[in-house]
Amino acid sequence: MMLDLGLILAGIAMLTLGGEALIRGAVAAARRLRVSPLLSGLVIVGFGTSAPELVVSVDAAAQAQPDIAMGNVVGSNIGNILLILGLCALISPMSVQPLILRRDGVIMVLSSVLLAVLIGGQGLSATDSTILLGALASYLGIAYWSEKNHSSPASEVYADEAKEIEVVPDATWRIILFLVAGLALLLLGSQVLLKGAVGLAQHFAISEAVIGLTLVAVGTSLPELSVSLIAAMRRHADVAIGNVLGSNIFNILGILGVSALLQPLPAHPRVLQFDLWVLLASAFILLFFLFTGRRLSRLEGGMLLCGYIAYLILSFKVFGR
């Protein structure tokens, strides 16, 4: 058991370092190529923080471990809303720009609903993956067009996300080193984490789905947690909320889309009976909180955090198999 826990911690550490290196290298490359801050923030930083989830889920799908592949995404999205935004709101109440709320907030909820519809009591097929990836491409086009062509305070959010990455390599060889090292750490970290997660599940005789929904999901969400907490402490609320909304959209449409394209992903019974409903409820509750006052208060953040604690208790005590 200690060996499995050590592998999980080592895998999470490598994924975190790899994600950081990849993001910093990508931001530096974007600046060198004079890519707009808006585009680099939207694509590189907003979705780059989901790199650990992407690598782990795709790797799990390729190794015929669908419970971890799907559980990682569903669990990460639940954690992003209840844990990360709950903690951020406790640090500092967060307001949100109307454009991000109307576009990203609504699309995040619709993506969750689309996932539930496509799973349909069974799982995700290759056909479902094309629908998810097509929806992702449409979202990227809509997001970039709306930010580029409409002058609003929200247009600065994605650029601010890129600016949050302050320490980046300057020389070309360092940029390449960061990109290669980041990718290598992500790939190696995913292998180590999966090995430890499967071993731990076997040791305690619990399903891989439970491990994927909890330990793996929290571990791969550390980049979102760090970026969002730093933004909250700096009073950059839109960055924290935009990061979580964008990450959740990419997790469902992009990661599950790619994973299901490689290997059909059957849904574990507990995901269908419990976790999928928690994901939908979390998404709708967050949207309700944001729409009612266009902000997330400390009280609401505390409620989200309590919800995550309750989710963890139920995950192991009631739905632990």
Short mmCIF file of C-alpha atoms in Angstrom, two decimals:
data_model
loop_
_atom_site.label_atom_id
_atom_site.label_comp_id
_atom_site.label_asym_id
_atom_site.label_seq_id
_atom_site.Cartn_x
_atom_site.Cartn_y
_atom_site.Cartn_z
CA MET A 1 0.00 0.00 0.00
CA MET A 2 2.80 2.43 0.88
CA LEU A 3 4.41 1.78 -2.48
CA ASP A 4 1.13 2.54 -4.27
CA LEU A 5 0.68 5.75 -2.27
CA GLY A 6 4.25 6.73 -3.08
CA LEU A 7 3.62 6.13 -6.78
CA ILE A 8 0.46 8.26 -6.64
CA LEU A 9 2.26 11.14 -4.91
CA ALA A 10 5.22 10.88 -7.29
CA GLY A 11 2.88 10.80 -10.27
CA ILE A 12 0.96 13.86 -9.06
CA ALA A 13 4.24 15.72 -8.48
CA MET A 14 5.47 14.91 -11.99
CA LEU A 15 2.13 15.90 -13.53
CA THR A 16 2.14 19.21 -11.66
CA LEU A 17 5.72 20.04 -12.63
CA GLY A 18 5.16 18.87 -16.18
CA GLY A 19 2.02 20.95 -16.55
CA GLU A 20 3.79 24.04 -15.21
CA ALA A 21 6.78 23.56 -17.52
CA LEU A 22 4.56 22.96 -20.55
CA ILE A 23 2.43 26.04 -19.88
CA ARG A 24 5.44 28.29 -19.32
CA GLY A 25 7.17 26.99 -22.42
CA ALA A 26 4.02 27.41 -24.49
CA VAL A 27 3.42 30.96 -23.24
CA ALA A 28 7.04 31.86 -23.98
CA ALA A 29 6.73 30.36 -27.48
CA ALA A 30 3.50 32.29 -28.06
CA ARG A 31 5.20 35.54 -27.04
CA ARG A 32 8.19 34.77 -29.25
CA LEU A 33 5.84 34.11 -32.20
CA ARG A 34 3.84 37.24 -31.28
CA VAL A 35 0.61 35.36 -30.74
CA SER A 36 -1.99 37.65 -29.19
CA PRO A 37 -2.35 37.50 -25.39
CA LEU A 38 -6.04 36.77 -25.92
CA LEU A 39 -5.37 33.64 -27.99
CA SER A 40 -2.51 32.44 -25.81
CA GLY A 41 -4.62 32.92 -22.68
CA LEU A 42 -7.67 31.22 -24.15
CA VAL A 43 -5.93 28.19 -25.62
CA ILE A 44 -2.61 27.79 -23.83
CA VAL A 45 -3.35 28.82 -20.26
CA GLY A 46 -7.11 28.27 -20.07
CA PHE A 47 -6.86 24.76 -21.49
CA GLY A 48 -3.20 24.13 -20.69
CA THR A 49 -4.04 23.67 -17.02
CA SER A 50 -6.05 20.63 -18.12
CA ALA A 51 -2.96 18.93 -19.58
CA PRO A 52 -2.61 16.47 -16.66
CA GLU A 53 -6.25 15.38 -17.01
CA LEU A 54 -5.76 15.01 -20.76
CA VAL A 55 -2.65 12.84 -20.51
CA VAL A 56 -4.00 10.67 -17.69
CA SER A 57 -7.41 10.06 -19.30
CA VAL A 58 -6.00 9.40 -22.76
CA ASP A 59 -3.37 7.08 -21.28
CA ALA A 60 -6.01 5.26 -19.24
CA ALA A 61 -8.24 4.86 -22.30
CA ALA A 62 -5.32 3.52 -24.35
CA GLN A 63 -4.61 0.99 -21.58
CA ALA A 64 -8.27 -0.13 -21.48
CA GLN A 65 -8.95 1.50 -18.09
CA PRO A 66 -12.16 3.39 -18.96
CA ASP A 67 -13.25 3.82 -15.33
CA ILE A 68 -10.18 5.94 -14.56
CA ALA A 69 -10.42 7.80 -17.89
CA MET A 70 -14.02 8.89 -17.31
CA GLY A 71 -13.80 9.11 -13.53
CA ASN A 72 -10.82 11.47 -13.79
CA VAL A 73 -12.79 13.96 -15.89
CA VAL A 74 -16.06 13.75 -13.98
CA GLY A 75 -14.28 13.94 -10.63
CA SER A 76 -12.05 16.82 -11.77
CA ASN A 77 -15.05 18.85 -12.93
CA ILE A 78 -16.83 18.28 -9.62
CA GLY A 79 -13.68 19.27 -7.73
CA ASN A 80 -13.14 22.35 -9.91
CA ILE A 81 -16.56 23.71 -8.98
CA LEU A 82 -17.02 22.59 -5.39
CA LEU A 83 -13.44 22.51 -4.11
CA ILE A 84 -11.50 25.09 -6.13
CA LEU A 85 -14.16 27.79 -6.51
CA GLY A 86 -15.30 27.12 -2.94
CA LEU A 87 -11.80 27.80 -1.62
CA CYS A 88 -11.32 30.82 -3.91
CA ALA A 89 -14.59 32.41 -2.78
CA LEU A 90 -13.62 31.94 0.86
CA ILE A 91 -10.38 33.80 0.17
CA SER A 92 -12.12 36.62 -1.68
CA PRO A 93 -15.73 37.03 -2.92
CA MET A 94 -15.65 36.85 -6.70
CA SER A 95 -17.63 38.84 -9.24
CA VAL A 96 -17.91 37.71 -12.84
CA GLN A 97 -18.27 39.64 -16.10
CA PRO A 98 -21.64 39.19 -17.89
CA LEU A 99 -20.05 37.91 -21.13
CA ILE A 100 -18.19 35.11 -19.37
CA LEU A 101 -21.32 34.22 -17.41
CA ARG A 102 -23.61 34.17 -20.44
CA ARG A 103 -21.16 32.33 -22.68
CA ASP A 104 -18.77 30.15 -20.68
CA GLY A 105 -21.12 29.56 -17.75
CA VAL A 106 -23.98 28.46 -19.98
CA ILE A 107 -21.72 26.36 -22.23
CA MET A 108 -20.23 24.66 -19.18
CA VAL A 109 -23.71 23.60 -18.07
CA LEU A 110 -24.71 22.57 -21.60
CA SER A 111 -21.52 20.50 -21.92
CA SER A 112 -22.41 18.65 -18.72
CA VAL A 113 -25.94 18.02 -20.00
CA LEU A 114 -24.56 16.88 -23.37
CA LEU A 115 -22.28 14.40 -21.60
CA ALA A 116 -25.20 12.95 -19.65
CA VAL A 117 -27.27 12.62 -22.84
CA LEU A 118 -24.48 11.00 -24.86
CA ILE A 119 -23.63 8.52 -22.11
CA GLY A 120 -27.28 7.47 -22.17
CA GLY A 121 -26.99 4.83 -19.47
CA GLN A 122 -24.10 3.08 -21.22
CA GLY A 123 -21.01 5.09 -22.11
CA LEU A 124 -19.26 7.05 -24.84
CA SER A 125 -18.66 5.68 -28.34
CA ALA A 126 -16.49 6.86 -31.21
CA THR A 127 -19.55 8.62 -32.66
CA ASP A 128 -20.09 10.43 -29.38
CA SER A 129 -16.44 11.55 -29.45
CA THR A 130 -16.91 13.28 -32.80
CA ILE A 131 -19.89 15.17 -31.38
CA LEU A 132 -17.86 16.25 -28.35
CA LEU A 133 -14.86 17.35 -30.41
CA GLY A 134 -17.10 19.18 -32.87
CA ALA A 135 -18.72 21.03 -29.98
CA LEU A 136 -15.25 21.96 -28.66
CA ALA A 137 -14.21 23.37 -32.03
CA SER A 138 -17.42 25.40 -32.17
CA TYR A 139 -16.85 26.74 -28.65
CA LEU A 140 -13.29 27.82 -29.45
CA GLY A 141 -14.47 29.64 -32.56
CA ILE A 142 -17.32 31.37 -30.73
CA ALA A 143 -15.10 32.33 -27.79
CA TYR A 144 -12.33 33.79 -29.92
CA TRP A 145 -14.72 35.64 -32.23
CA SER A 146 -16.74 37.14 -29.37
CA GLU A 147 -13.63 38.26 -27.46
CA LYS A 148 -11.93 39.68 -30.55
CA ASN A 149 -14.88 41.54 -32.00
CA HIS A 150 -16.68 42.85 -28.94
CA SER A 151 -15.00 45.37 -26.69
CA SER A 152 -15.79 44.54 -23.08
CA PRO A 153 -13.96 44.10 -19.77
CA ALA A 154 -14.30 40.35 -20.24
CA SER A 155 -11.98 40.49 -23.25
CA GLU A 156 -9.08 41.10 -20.86
CA VAL A 157 -9.67 37.94 -18.83
CA TYR A 158 -7.91 35.48 -21.09
CA ALA A 159 -5.08 37.92 -21.70
CA ASP A 160 -4.75 38.30 -17.92
CA GLU A 161 -4.50 34.53 -17.60
CA ALA A 162 -1.45 34.55 -19.86
CA LYS A 163 0.02 37.47 -17.90
CA GLU A 164 -0.36 35.47 -14.67
CA ILE A 165 2.51 33.32 -15.96
CA GLU A 166 5.34 35.64 -15.01
CA VAL A 167 8.46 33.45 -15.11
CA VAL A 168 8.98 32.04 -18.59
CA PRO A 169 12.11 30.98 -20.49
CA ASP A 170 13.58 33.58 -22.83
CA ALA A 171 16.16 31.79 -25.00
CA THR A 172 14.92 29.49 -27.76
CA TRP A 173 16.75 26.45 -26.39
CA ARG A 174 15.19 27.02 -22.99
CA ILE A 175 11.72 27.24 -24.52
CA ILE A 176 12.29 23.93 -26.29
CA LEU A 177 13.66 22.42 -23.08
CA PHE A 178 10.57 23.51 -21.12
CA LEU A 179 8.23 22.08 -23.76
CA VAL A 180 10.06 18.76 -24.06
CA ALA A 181 10.60 18.37 -20.31
CA GLY A 182 6.98 19.30 -19.58
CA LEU A 183 5.63 16.76 -22.05
CA ALA A 184 8.02 14.06 -20.80
CA LEU A 185 7.03 14.66 -17.16
CA LEU A 186 3.34 14.55 -18.08
CA LEU A 187 3.71 11.24 -19.91
CA LEU A 188 5.87 9.65 -17.22
CA GLY A 189 3.72 11.06 -14.41
CA SER A 190 0.57 9.62 -15.94
CA GLN A 191 2.12 6.16 -16.10
CA VAL A 192 3.31 6.33 -12.49
CA LEU A 193 0.00 7.73 -11.23
CA LEU A 194 -2.06 5.09 -13.04
CA LYS A 195 0.12 2.28 -11.69
CA GLY A 196 -0.26 3.55 -8.13
CA ALA A 197 -4.00 4.19 -8.52
CA VAL A 198 -4.73 0.71 -9.86
CA GLY A 199 -2.58 -0.87 -7.14
CA LEU A 200 -4.35 1.09 -4.41
CA ALA A 201 -7.77 0.15 -5.77
CA GLN A 202 -6.80 -3.53 -5.76
CA HIS A 203 -5.35 -3.30 -2.24
CA PHE A 204 -8.55 -1.88 -0.73
CA ALA A 205 -10.84 -3.86 -3.05
CA ILE A 206 -12.53 -0.71 -4.33
CA SER A 207 -13.27 0.13 -7.92
CA GLU A 208 -10.92 2.02 -10.20
CA ALA A 209 -13.81 4.43 -10.76
CA VAL A 210 -13.68 5.56 -7.12
CA ILE A 211 -9.92 6.15 -7.30
CA GLY A 212 -10.31 8.01 -10.59
CA LEU A 213 -13.11 10.18 -9.24
CA THR A 214 -11.24 11.16 -6.09
CA LEU A 215 -7.45 10.75 -5.79
CA VAL A 216 -6.63 10.91 -9.50
CA ALA A 217 -9.13 13.71 -10.12
CA VAL A 218 -7.80 15.91 -7.32
CA GLY A 219 -4.20 15.21 -8.29
CA THR A 220 -4.69 16.18 -11.92
CA SER A 221 -6.62 19.32 -10.89
CA LEU A 222 -3.67 20.85 -9.01
CA PRO A 223 -2.74 23.21 -11.90
CA GLU A 224 -6.28 24.65 -11.92
CA LEU A 225 -6.11 24.93 -8.12
CA SER A 226 -2.81 26.84 -8.14
CA VAL A 227 -3.77 29.22 -10.96
CA SER A 228 -7.20 29.92 -9.44
CA LEU A 229 -5.94 30.43 -5.87
CA ILE A 230 -3.21 32.82 -7.04
CA ALA A 231 -5.78 34.75 -9.08
CA ALA A 232 -8.17 34.89 -6.10
CA MET A 233 -5.42 36.20 -3.79
CA ARG A 234 -4.59 38.87 -6.36
CA ARG A 235 -8.30 39.80 -6.60
CA HIS A 236 -8.44 38.64 -10.24
CA ALA A 237 -11.81 36.95 -9.85
CA ASP A 238 -12.56 36.66 -13.57
CA VAL A 239 -9.33 34.75 -14.09
CA ALA A 240 -10.21 32.22 -11.37
CA ILE A 241 -13.79 31.71 -12.55
CA GLY A 242 -12.87 31.79 -16.24
CA ASN A 243 -10.13 29.22 -15.64
CA VAL A 244 -12.52 26.77 -13.97
CA LEU A 245 -15.31 27.24 -16.52
CA GLY A 246 -12.91 26.86 -19.46
CA SER A 247 -11.22 23.85 -17.88
CA ASN A 248 -14.54 22.09 -17.27
CA ILE A 249 -15.63 22.70 -20.85
CA PHE A 250 -12.34 21.34 -22.21
CA ASN A 251 -12.39 18.35 -19.85
CA ILE A 252 -15.75 17.17 -21.17
CA LEU A 253 -15.57 18.15 -24.81
CA GLY A 254 -11.84 17.73 -25.43
CA ILE A 255 -10.49 15.09 -23.06
CA LEU A 256 -13.45 12.72 -23.15
CA GLY A 257 -13.75 13.39 -26.88
CA VAL A 258 -10.17 12.30 -27.55
CA SER A 259 -10.33 9.41 -25.04
CA ALA A 260 -13.53 7.97 -26.53
CA LEU A 261 -12.05 8.28 -30.00
CA LEU A 262 -9.17 6.01 -28.96
CA GLN A 263 -11.29 3.55 -27.00
CA PRO A 264 -15.05 3.37 -26.27
CA LEU A 265 -15.63 4.41 -22.66
CA PRO A 266 -18.33 2.39 -20.86
CA ALA A 267 -19.70 4.21 -17.83
CA HIS A 268 -19.30 2.62 -14.40
CA PRO A 269 -22.67 2.05 -12.65
CA ARG A 270 -21.79 4.42 -9.77
CA VAL A 271 -20.99 7.18 -12.27
CA LEU A 272 -24.45 6.75 -13.78
CA GLN A 273 -26.20 6.50 -10.41
CA PHE A 274 -24.33 9.15 -8.45
CA ASP A 275 -21.39 11.11 -9.86
CA LEU A 276 -23.03 12.26 -13.08
CA TRP A 277 -25.90 13.69 -11.06
CA VAL A 278 -23.48 15.43 -8.68
CA LEU A 279 -21.72 16.94 -11.70
CA LEU A 280 -24.99 18.24 -13.16
CA ALA A 281 -26.18 19.57 -9.80
CA SER A 282 -22.83 21.31 -9.18
CA ALA A 283 -22.91 22.97 -12.60
CA PHE A 284 -26.48 24.23 -12.19
CA ILE A 285 -25.88 25.42 -8.61
CA LEU A 286 -22.77 27.36 -9.66
CA LEU A 287 -24.64 28.97 -12.54
CA PHE A 288 -27.50 29.88 -10.18
CA PHE A 289 -25.10 31.45 -7.67
CA LEU A 290 -23.39 33.47 -10.40
CA PHE A 291 -26.61 34.62 -12.07
CA THR A 292 -28.33 35.72 -8.86
CA GLY A 293 -25.76 38.35 -7.99
CA ARG A 294 -23.10 38.01 -10.70
CA ARG A 295 -20.73 37.08 -7.91
CA LEU A 296 -19.72 34.19 -5.67
CA SER A 297 -19.89 35.19 -2.01
CA ARG A 298 -18.00 33.69 0.92
CA LEU A 299 -21.22 32.04 2.11
CA GLU A 300 -21.78 30.47 -1.29
CA GLY A 301 -18.14 29.41 -1.42
CA GLY A 302 -18.53 27.75 1.97
CA MET A 303 -21.62 25.93 0.73
CA LEU A 304 -19.71 24.65 -2.31
CA LEU A 305 -16.84 23.46 -0.12
CA CYS A 306 -19.23 21.69 2.27
CA GLY A 307 -20.80 20.07 -0.76
CA TYR A 308 -17.43 18.67 -1.80
CA ILE A 309 -16.79 17.27 1.68
CA ALA A 310 -20.21 15.60 1.58
CA TYR A 311 -19.42 14.25 -1.89
CA LEU A 312 -16.18 12.66 -0.65
CA ILE A 313 -17.92 11.10 2.36
CA LEU A 314 -20.67 9.63 0.20
CA SER A 315 -18.11 8.50 -2.38
CA PHE A 316 -16.36 6.21 0.09
CA LYS A 317 -19.07 5.41 2.62
CA VAL A 318 -22.08 4.82 0.37
CA PHE A 319 -20.86 4.51 -3.24
CA GLY A 320 -17.41 3.06 -2.57
CA ARG A 321 -17.68 0.11 -4.92
#
